[in-house]
Amino acid sequence: MTAGAQIGRPISERDLYRGFNPLAGAVLRWWKRWAVQVDPRPGTQGALRSLDTHLTVGNAVVFIDHHYAFDALPLALGLGGVLKQVHDVLIPYAAHLDMRVDPQGFPSLRYRLRTWAFHKLVQGIERGAPGVRFLPIARDFELANPRLSAILDQMHQGVNTRYLRALVEMFTQHPAGYALMLAPMAGLALPQKPVLHPQLYRSLEMVRSRYEAALPFYFVGAYPRWNVHINYFAPLLARHLLVALDRFELPRGDYDRATAAVAEQLRTLRQSAGFMEPDYSRIKHK
């Protein structure tokens, strides 16, 4: 599908599974039914209806409260069963997921398996739903490490420039039904991280300077329970509660005000979910 082209019907939940072989698709369906609950309260239900209605006439940015590797999976499958007007999705991901090495840049069986699993997941989703696009981005942590930077140059030279170009094209060429899914913080949602990464804010400012319509922002999160050890070892095996907040405006031209707005949304979202901050020292951060 050409970037920005609204062609055919919207993406359906069925599309998210049909690119996998029958066994893998059945496992994903079973896991989603067991592990992902969409909050039935009016707040989340109204926010998701608002987002779906808006996508019939425009595009939107969906901020993700991101806590562990692959936590976008329960979120995406949960939203896929609710939203009916999404024609295209752009999901940026950390280039380190492609590298098969640990955070220091050394070969690692664990990270090789993680890369393999990530690629299988992405390939299956893109086969079944070509309107879902995954694009790598290079973070400070990849660029600052000489080993990771060398791998990055081999695999994804100019990766951030390509991502920004695609970002602008999707917003300016796609009239409606396009959702950009982003984690506003850099990396995991660690307490010491800014809740709105400065570079991300600059990117969104650039997009909004070229996008004529008002651009609404929504906040969503899929929150696992952290009260037993196995949830730290394998959080995808925990039950998740998907919570959403209705649209809000991100202040323009003032990073401090924008950060305060995101922080307020984040506090409200977590309170609504009854979320207890995990012990991040027990989670693999990269």
mmCIF file of C-alpha atoms in Angstrom:
data_model
loop_
_atom_site.group_PDB
_atom_site.id
_atom_site.type_symbol
_atom_site.label_atom_id
_atom_site.label_comp_id
_atom_site.label_asym_id
_atom_site.label_seq_id
_atom_site.Cartn_x
_atom_site.Cartn_y
_atom_site.Cartn_z
ATOM 1 C CA MET A 1 0.000 0.000 0.000
ATOM 2 C CA THR A 2 1.340 3.403 -0.892
ATOM 3 C CA ALA A 3 2.039 5.592 2.140
ATOM 4 C CA GLY A 4 -0.885 7.874 2.738
ATOM 5 C CA ALA A 5 -3.328 6.097 0.424
ATOM 6 C CA GLN A 6 -6.696 5.264 1.905
ATOM 7 C CA ILE A 7 -7.673 2.171 -0.064
ATOM 8 C CA GLY A 8 -10.373 -0.375 0.649
ATOM 9 C CA ARG A 9 -11.953 -1.220 3.952
ATOM 10 C CA PRO A 10 -10.628 -0.351 7.405
ATOM 11 C CA ILE A 11 -8.344 -2.751 9.269
ATOM 12 C CA SER A 12 -10.319 -5.375 11.184
ATOM 13 C CA GLU A 13 -9.371 -7.491 14.183
ATOM 14 C CA ARG A 14 -9.431 -10.524 11.907
ATOM 15 C CA ASP A 15 -6.710 -8.936 9.750
ATOM 16 C CA LEU A 16 -4.354 -8.876 12.732
ATOM 17 C CA TYR A 17 -4.457 -12.702 12.937
ATOM 18 C CA ARG A 18 -4.800 -13.895 9.373
ATOM 19 C CA GLY A 19 -1.132 -13.351 8.469
ATOM 20 C CA PHE A 20 -0.097 -16.098 10.908
ATOM 21 C CA ASN A 21 -0.330 -19.831 10.357
ATOM 22 C CA PRO A 22 -3.547 -21.353 11.772
ATOM 23 C CA LEU A 23 -1.929 -22.610 14.983
ATOM 24 C CA ALA A 24 -0.149 -19.356 15.789
ATOM 25 C CA GLY A 25 -3.281 -17.370 14.953
ATOM 26 C CA ALA A 26 -5.373 -19.570 17.257
ATOM 27 C CA VAL A 27 -2.860 -19.116 20.095
ATOM 28 C CA LEU A 28 -2.945 -15.318 19.666
ATOM 29 C CA ARG A 29 -6.744 -15.290 19.697
ATOM 30 C CA TRP A 30 -6.876 -17.454 22.815
ATOM 31 C CA TRP A 31 -4.220 -15.352 24.569
ATOM 32 C CA LYS A 32 -5.995 -12.104 23.707
ATOM 33 C CA ARG A 33 -9.332 -13.375 25.058
ATOM 34 C CA TRP A 34 -7.654 -14.518 28.271
ATOM 35 C CA ALA A 35 -5.114 -11.752 28.879
ATOM 36 C CA VAL A 36 -6.698 -8.517 27.597
ATOM 37 C CA GLN A 37 -9.733 -6.884 29.153
ATOM 38 C CA VAL A 38 -10.966 -3.559 27.799
ATOM 39 C CA ASP A 39 -12.113 -1.413 30.701
ATOM 40 C CA PRO A 40 -15.940 -1.489 30.597
ATOM 41 C CA ARG A 41 -16.378 1.796 32.482
ATOM 42 C CA PRO A 42 -17.820 4.848 30.695
ATOM 43 C CA GLY A 43 -14.507 6.736 30.632
ATOM 44 C CA THR A 44 -12.634 4.215 28.493
ATOM 45 C CA GLN A 45 -15.661 3.259 26.422
ATOM 46 C CA GLY A 46 -16.429 6.899 25.626
ATOM 47 C CA ALA A 47 -12.784 7.667 24.787
ATOM 48 C CA LEU A 48 -12.560 4.758 22.340
ATOM 49 C CA ARG A 49 -15.844 5.765 20.687
ATOM 50 C CA SER A 50 -14.531 9.325 20.388
ATOM 51 C CA LEU A 51 -11.298 8.104 18.760
ATOM 52 C CA ASP A 52 -13.141 5.818 16.360
ATOM 53 C CA THR A 53 -15.575 8.572 15.379
ATOM 54 C CA HIS A 54 -12.775 11.049 14.787
ATOM 55 C CA LEU A 55 -10.940 8.619 12.488
ATOM 56 C CA THR A 56 -13.844 8.796 10.036
ATOM 57 C CA VAL A 57 -12.939 12.427 9.308
ATOM 58 C CA GLY A 58 -9.304 12.869 10.380
ATOM 59 C CA ASN A 59 -6.160 11.392 11.867
ATOM 60 C CA ALA A 60 -4.979 11.051 15.460
ATOM 61 C CA VAL A 61 -1.965 10.451 17.695
ATOM 62 C CA VAL A 62 -2.361 7.705 20.300
ATOM 63 C CA PHE A 63 0.125 7.906 23.180
ATOM 64 C CA ILE A 64 1.028 4.582 24.819
ATOM 65 C CA ASP A 65 2.040 4.206 28.458
ATOM 66 C CA HIS A 66 4.981 1.862 27.768
ATOM 67 C CA HIS A 67 6.461 -0.326 30.534
ATOM 68 C CA TYR A 68 8.063 -3.475 29.136
ATOM 69 C CA ALA A 69 9.175 -5.030 25.865
ATOM 70 C CA PHE A 70 6.231 -6.068 23.669
ATOM 71 C CA ASP A 71 3.582 -4.365 25.814
ATOM 72 C CA ALA A 72 2.208 -2.858 22.615
ATOM 73 C CA LEU A 73 0.896 -6.336 21.722
ATOM 74 C CA PRO A 74 -1.963 -6.511 24.282
ATOM 75 C CA LEU A 75 -2.713 -2.891 23.549
ATOM 76 C CA ALA A 76 -2.871 -3.373 19.770
ATOM 77 C CA LEU A 77 -4.996 -6.519 19.945
ATOM 78 C CA GLY A 78 -7.308 -4.926 22.476
ATOM 79 C CA LEU A 79 -7.780 -1.814 20.334
ATOM 80 C CA GLY A 80 -8.141 -3.973 17.214
ATOM 81 C CA GLY A 81 -11.266 -5.502 18.665
ATOM 82 C CA VAL A 82 -12.842 -2.107 19.409
ATOM 83 C CA LEU A 83 -11.795 0.428 16.756
ATOM 84 C CA LYS A 84 -13.554 -0.006 13.394
ATOM 85 C CA GLN A 85 -12.400 3.069 11.420
ATOM 86 C CA VAL A 86 -8.620 2.624 11.291
ATOM 87 C CA HIS A 87 -7.280 2.485 7.728
ATOM 88 C CA ASP A 88 -3.566 2.906 8.417
ATOM 89 C CA VAL A 89 -1.331 2.701 11.476
ATOM 90 C CA LEU A 90 2.287 3.731 11.974
ATOM 91 C CA ILE A 91 4.156 2.144 14.897
ATOM 92 C CA PRO A 92 7.782 3.192 15.456
ATOM 93 C CA TYR A 93 9.984 0.677 17.257
ATOM 94 C CA ALA A 94 13.510 0.730 18.698
ATOM 95 C CA ALA A 95 16.127 -0.334 16.139
ATOM 96 C CA HIS A 96 17.751 -2.429 18.875
ATOM 97 C CA LEU A 97 14.930 -4.940 18.391
ATOM 98 C CA ASP A 98 16.480 -5.799 15.012
ATOM 99 C CA MET A 99 20.057 -6.255 16.197
ATOM 100 C CA ARG A 100 20.252 -9.669 17.930
ATOM 101 C CA VAL A 101 22.718 -8.261 20.483
ATOM 102 C CA ASP A 102 22.506 -7.188 24.118
ATOM 103 C CA PRO A 103 22.387 -3.499 25.177
ATOM 104 C CA GLN A 104 26.199 -3.368 25.160
ATOM 105 C CA GLY A 105 26.344 -4.634 21.578
ATOM 106 C CA PHE A 106 27.587 -8.170 22.282
ATOM 107 C CA PRO A 107 26.037 -11.341 20.797
ATOM 108 C CA SER A 108 23.352 -12.785 23.045
ATOM 109 C CA LEU A 109 21.132 -15.836 22.693
ATOM 110 C CA ARG A 110 18.394 -14.115 24.694
ATOM 111 C CA TYR A 111 18.377 -11.065 22.424
ATOM 112 C CA ARG A 112 18.716 -13.211 19.306
ATOM 113 C CA LEU A 113 15.518 -15.003 20.348
ATOM 114 C CA ARG A 114 13.869 -11.681 21.107
ATOM 115 C CA THR A 115 14.698 -10.379 17.623
ATOM 116 C CA TRP A 116 13.411 -13.580 16.053
ATOM 117 C CA ALA A 117 10.133 -13.366 17.989
ATOM 118 C CA PHE A 118 9.718 -9.683 17.158
ATOM 119 C CA HIS A 119 10.277 -10.247 13.439
ATOM 120 C CA LYS A 120 7.802 -13.151 13.366
ATOM 121 C CA LEU A 121 5.213 -10.979 15.080
ATOM 122 C CA VAL A 122 5.745 -8.006 12.756
ATOM 123 C CA GLN A 123 5.780 -10.152 9.608
ATOM 124 C CA GLY A 124 2.531 -11.863 10.599
ATOM 125 C CA ILE A 125 0.735 -8.603 11.342
ATOM 126 C CA GLU A 126 1.977 -6.897 8.162
ATOM 127 C CA ARG A 127 0.937 -9.877 6.019
ATOM 128 C CA GLY A 128 -2.581 -9.855 7.404
ATOM 129 C CA ALA A 129 -2.940 -6.078 7.719
ATOM 130 C CA PRO A 130 -0.675 -4.218 5.249
ATOM 131 C CA GLY A 131 -2.029 -0.926 6.550
ATOM 132 C CA VAL A 132 -0.105 -1.482 9.797
ATOM 133 C CA ARG A 133 3.438 -0.176 9.254
ATOM 134 C CA PHE A 134 6.339 -0.758 11.640
ATOM 135 C CA LEU A 135 9.308 1.593 11.221
ATOM 136 C CA PRO A 136 12.581 1.494 13.220
ATOM 137 C CA ILE A 137 13.981 4.539 14.976
ATOM 138 C CA ALA A 138 17.412 5.049 16.529
ATOM 139 C CA ARG A 139 17.444 6.236 20.119
ATOM 140 C CA ASP A 140 20.235 7.998 22.011
ATOM 141 C CA PHE A 141 21.248 4.702 23.580
ATOM 142 C CA GLU A 142 21.887 3.045 20.188
ATOM 143 C CA LEU A 143 23.653 6.076 18.748
ATOM 144 C CA ALA A 144 25.971 6.583 21.754
ATOM 145 C CA ASN A 145 27.260 2.975 21.892
ATOM 146 C CA PRO A 146 29.983 2.421 19.221
ATOM 147 C CA ARG A 147 29.050 -1.245 18.705
ATOM 148 C CA LEU A 148 25.339 -0.531 18.369
ATOM 149 C CA SER A 149 26.009 2.500 16.194
ATOM 150 C CA ALA A 150 28.112 0.393 13.798
ATOM 151 C CA ILE A 151 25.338 -2.216 13.547
ATOM 152 C CA LEU A 152 22.834 0.576 13.019
ATOM 153 C CA ASP A 153 24.856 1.965 10.107
ATOM 154 C CA GLN A 154 24.883 -1.475 8.470
ATOM 155 C CA MET A 155 21.206 -2.235 8.974
ATOM 156 C CA HIS A 156 19.379 1.107 9.034
ATOM 157 C CA GLN A 157 21.540 3.954 7.787
ATOM 158 C CA GLY A 158 19.612 7.225 7.873
ATOM 159 C CA VAL A 159 16.826 5.519 9.802
ATOM 160 C CA ASN A 160 15.521 8.573 11.641
ATOM 161 C CA THR A 161 15.373 10.657 8.486
ATOM 162 C CA ARG A 162 13.303 7.956 6.769
ATOM 163 C CA TYR A 163 10.991 7.752 9.760
ATOM 164 C CA LEU A 164 10.387 11.507 9.849
ATOM 165 C CA ARG A 165 9.729 11.581 6.107
ATOM 166 C CA ALA A 166 7.192 8.749 6.433
ATOM 167 C CA LEU A 167 5.590 10.482 9.404
ATOM 168 C CA VAL A 168 4.981 13.690 7.486
ATOM 169 C CA GLU A 169 3.781 11.837 4.378
ATOM 170 C CA MET A 170 1.242 9.781 6.312
ATOM 171 C CA PHE A 171 -0.278 12.858 7.914
ATOM 172 C CA THR A 172 -0.279 15.080 4.854
ATOM 173 C CA GLN A 173 -1.380 12.489 2.268
ATOM 174 C CA HIS A 174 -3.871 10.464 4.290
ATOM 175 C CA PRO A 175 -7.210 12.289 4.724
ATOM 176 C CA ALA A 176 -8.647 10.182 7.563
ATOM 177 C CA GLY A 177 -8.371 6.926 9.441
ATOM 178 C CA TYR A 178 -4.630 7.126 10.154
ATOM 179 C CA ALA A 179 -3.423 6.510 13.725
ATOM 180 C CA LEU A 180 0.120 7.144 14.938
ATOM 181 C CA MET A 181 0.933 5.037 18.017
ATOM 182 C CA LEU A 182 3.757 6.465 20.136
ATOM 183 C CA ALA A 183 5.321 6.112 23.553
ATOM 184 C CA PRO A 184 5.822 9.749 24.602
ATOM 185 C CA MET A 185 8.702 8.891 26.952
ATOM 186 C CA ALA A 186 12.109 7.650 25.775
ATOM 187 C CA GLY A 187 12.439 3.918 26.337
ATOM 188 C CA LEU A 188 10.473 2.432 29.205
ATOM 189 C CA ALA A 189 8.421 4.615 31.507
ATOM 190 C CA LEU A 190 11.148 4.832 34.159
ATOM 191 C CA PRO A 191 10.566 7.415 36.905
ATOM 192 C CA GLN A 192 13.703 9.370 35.944
ATOM 193 C CA LYS A 193 12.674 9.651 32.259
ATOM 194 C CA PRO A 194 10.884 12.771 30.990
ATOM 195 C CA VAL A 195 7.244 11.975 30.303
ATOM 196 C CA LEU A 196 7.582 13.714 26.920
ATOM 197 C CA HIS A 197 10.825 13.199 25.028
ATOM 198 C CA PRO A 198 12.103 16.542 23.622
ATOM 199 C CA GLN A 199 12.908 15.085 20.198
ATOM 200 C CA LEU A 200 9.467 13.511 19.959
ATOM 201 C CA TYR A 201 7.869 16.850 20.764
ATOM 202 C CA ARG A 202 9.924 18.531 18.047
ATOM 203 C CA SER A 203 8.830 15.858 15.565
ATOM 204 C CA LEU A 204 5.175 16.395 16.433
ATOM 205 C CA GLU A 205 5.592 20.160 16.109
ATOM 206 C CA MET A 206 6.989 19.626 12.607
ATOM 207 C CA VAL A 207 4.054 17.387 11.671
ATOM 208 C CA ARG A 208 1.497 19.859 12.986
ATOM 209 C CA SER A 209 3.087 22.689 11.028
ATOM 210 C CA ARG A 210 2.336 20.717 7.849
ATOM 211 C CA TYR A 211 -0.999 19.125 8.789
ATOM 212 C CA GLU A 212 -3.884 21.499 8.203
ATOM 213 C CA ALA A 213 -6.510 19.904 10.457
ATOM 214 C CA ALA A 214 -6.520 20.031 14.246
ATOM 215 C CA LEU A 215 -4.667 17.006 15.575
ATOM 216 C CA PRO A 216 -6.204 15.305 18.621
ATOM 217 C CA PHE A 217 -4.178 13.214 21.076
ATOM 218 C CA TYR A 218 -5.419 10.225 23.057
ATOM 219 C CA PHE A 219 -3.746 8.286 25.877
ATOM 220 C CA VAL A 220 -4.061 4.514 26.301
ATOM 221 C CA GLY A 221 -2.399 1.854 28.381
ATOM 222 C CA ALA A 222 -2.603 -1.913 28.855
ATOM 223 C CA TYR A 223 -1.663 -2.521 32.470
ATOM 224 C CA PRO A 224 -0.516 -5.905 33.817
ATOM 225 C CA ARG A 225 -0.601 -6.831 37.466
ATOM 226 C CA TRP A 226 2.864 -6.878 39.079
ATOM 227 C CA ASN A 227 1.959 -8.672 42.290
ATOM 228 C CA VAL A 228 3.557 -12.042 41.568
ATOM 229 C CA HIS A 229 7.089 -12.898 40.473
ATOM 230 C CA ILE A 230 6.122 -14.574 37.207
ATOM 231 C CA ASN A 231 4.674 -11.309 35.947
ATOM 232 C CA TYR A 232 8.178 -9.851 36.030
ATOM 233 C CA PHE A 233 9.649 -12.897 34.338
ATOM 234 C CA ALA A 234 6.952 -13.033 31.642
ATOM 235 C CA PRO A 235 4.567 -10.054 31.846
ATOM 236 C CA LEU A 236 2.696 -11.173 28.719
ATOM 237 C CA LEU A 237 1.346 -14.033 30.836
ATOM 238 C CA ALA A 238 -0.347 -11.570 33.176
ATOM 239 C CA ARG A 239 -3.867 -10.279 32.671
ATOM 240 C CA HIS A 240 -3.955 -6.727 31.291
ATOM 241 C CA LEU A 241 -6.532 -3.979 31.735
ATOM 242 C CA LEU A 242 -6.794 -1.654 28.727
ATOM 243 C CA VAL A 243 -7.702 1.879 29.786
ATOM 244 C CA ALA A 244 -8.130 4.983 27.588
ATOM 245 C CA LEU A 245 -8.645 8.715 28.067
ATOM 246 C CA ASP A 246 -10.618 10.991 25.767
ATOM 247 C CA ARG A 247 -8.933 13.452 23.434
ATOM 248 C CA PHE A 248 -6.739 16.213 24.759
ATOM 249 C CA GLU A 249 -4.806 19.023 23.145
ATOM 250 C CA LEU A 250 -1.022 19.075 23.293
ATOM 251 C CA PRO A 251 0.152 22.693 23.696
ATOM 252 C CA ARG A 252 2.166 24.018 20.765
ATOM 253 C CA GLY A 253 5.312 26.100 20.913
ATOM 254 C CA ASP A 254 5.927 25.434 24.612
ATOM 255 C CA TYR A 255 7.675 22.201 25.616
ATOM 256 C CA ASP A 256 7.188 22.764 29.368
ATOM 257 C CA ARG A 257 3.432 23.235 29.013
ATOM 258 C CA ALA A 258 3.222 20.203 26.715
ATOM 259 C CA THR A 259 5.150 18.081 29.227
ATOM 260 C CA ALA A 260 2.827 19.185 32.032
ATOM 261 C CA ALA A 261 -0.215 18.253 29.912
ATOM 262 C CA VAL A 262 1.184 14.779 29.197
ATOM 263 C CA ALA A 263 2.100 14.255 32.859
ATOM 264 C CA GLU A 264 -1.454 15.127 33.929
ATOM 265 C CA GLN A 265 -2.935 12.706 31.397
ATOM 266 C CA LEU A 266 -0.552 10.001 32.526
ATOM 267 C CA ARG A 267 -1.477 10.457 36.193
ATOM 268 C CA THR A 268 -5.180 10.301 35.367
ATOM 269 C CA LEU A 269 -4.780 7.213 33.200
ATOM 270 C CA ARG A 270 -2.815 5.289 35.819
ATOM 271 C CA GLN A 271 -5.222 6.255 38.578
ATOM 272 C CA SER A 272 -8.126 5.051 36.449
ATOM 273 C CA ALA A 273 -6.350 1.721 35.923
ATOM 274 C CA GLY A 274 -5.416 1.355 39.597
ATOM 275 C CA PHE A 275 -1.866 0.927 38.332
ATOM 276 C CA MET A 276 0.938 0.299 40.801
ATOM 277 C CA GLU A 277 4.350 1.290 39.462
ATOM 278 C CA PRO A 278 6.484 -1.837 39.003
ATOM 279 C CA ASP A 279 9.924 -2.482 40.451
ATOM 280 C CA TYR A 280 11.856 -1.438 37.358
ATOM 281 C CA SER A 281 15.070 -2.951 38.708
ATOM 282 C CA ARG A 282 13.486 -6.364 37.968
ATOM 283 C CA ILE A 283 12.611 -5.538 34.359
ATOM 284 C CA LYS A 284 15.092 -5.749 31.495
ATOM 285 C CA HIS A 285 15.102 -2.094 30.422
ATOM 286 C CA LYS A 286 16.270 -2.591 26.865
#
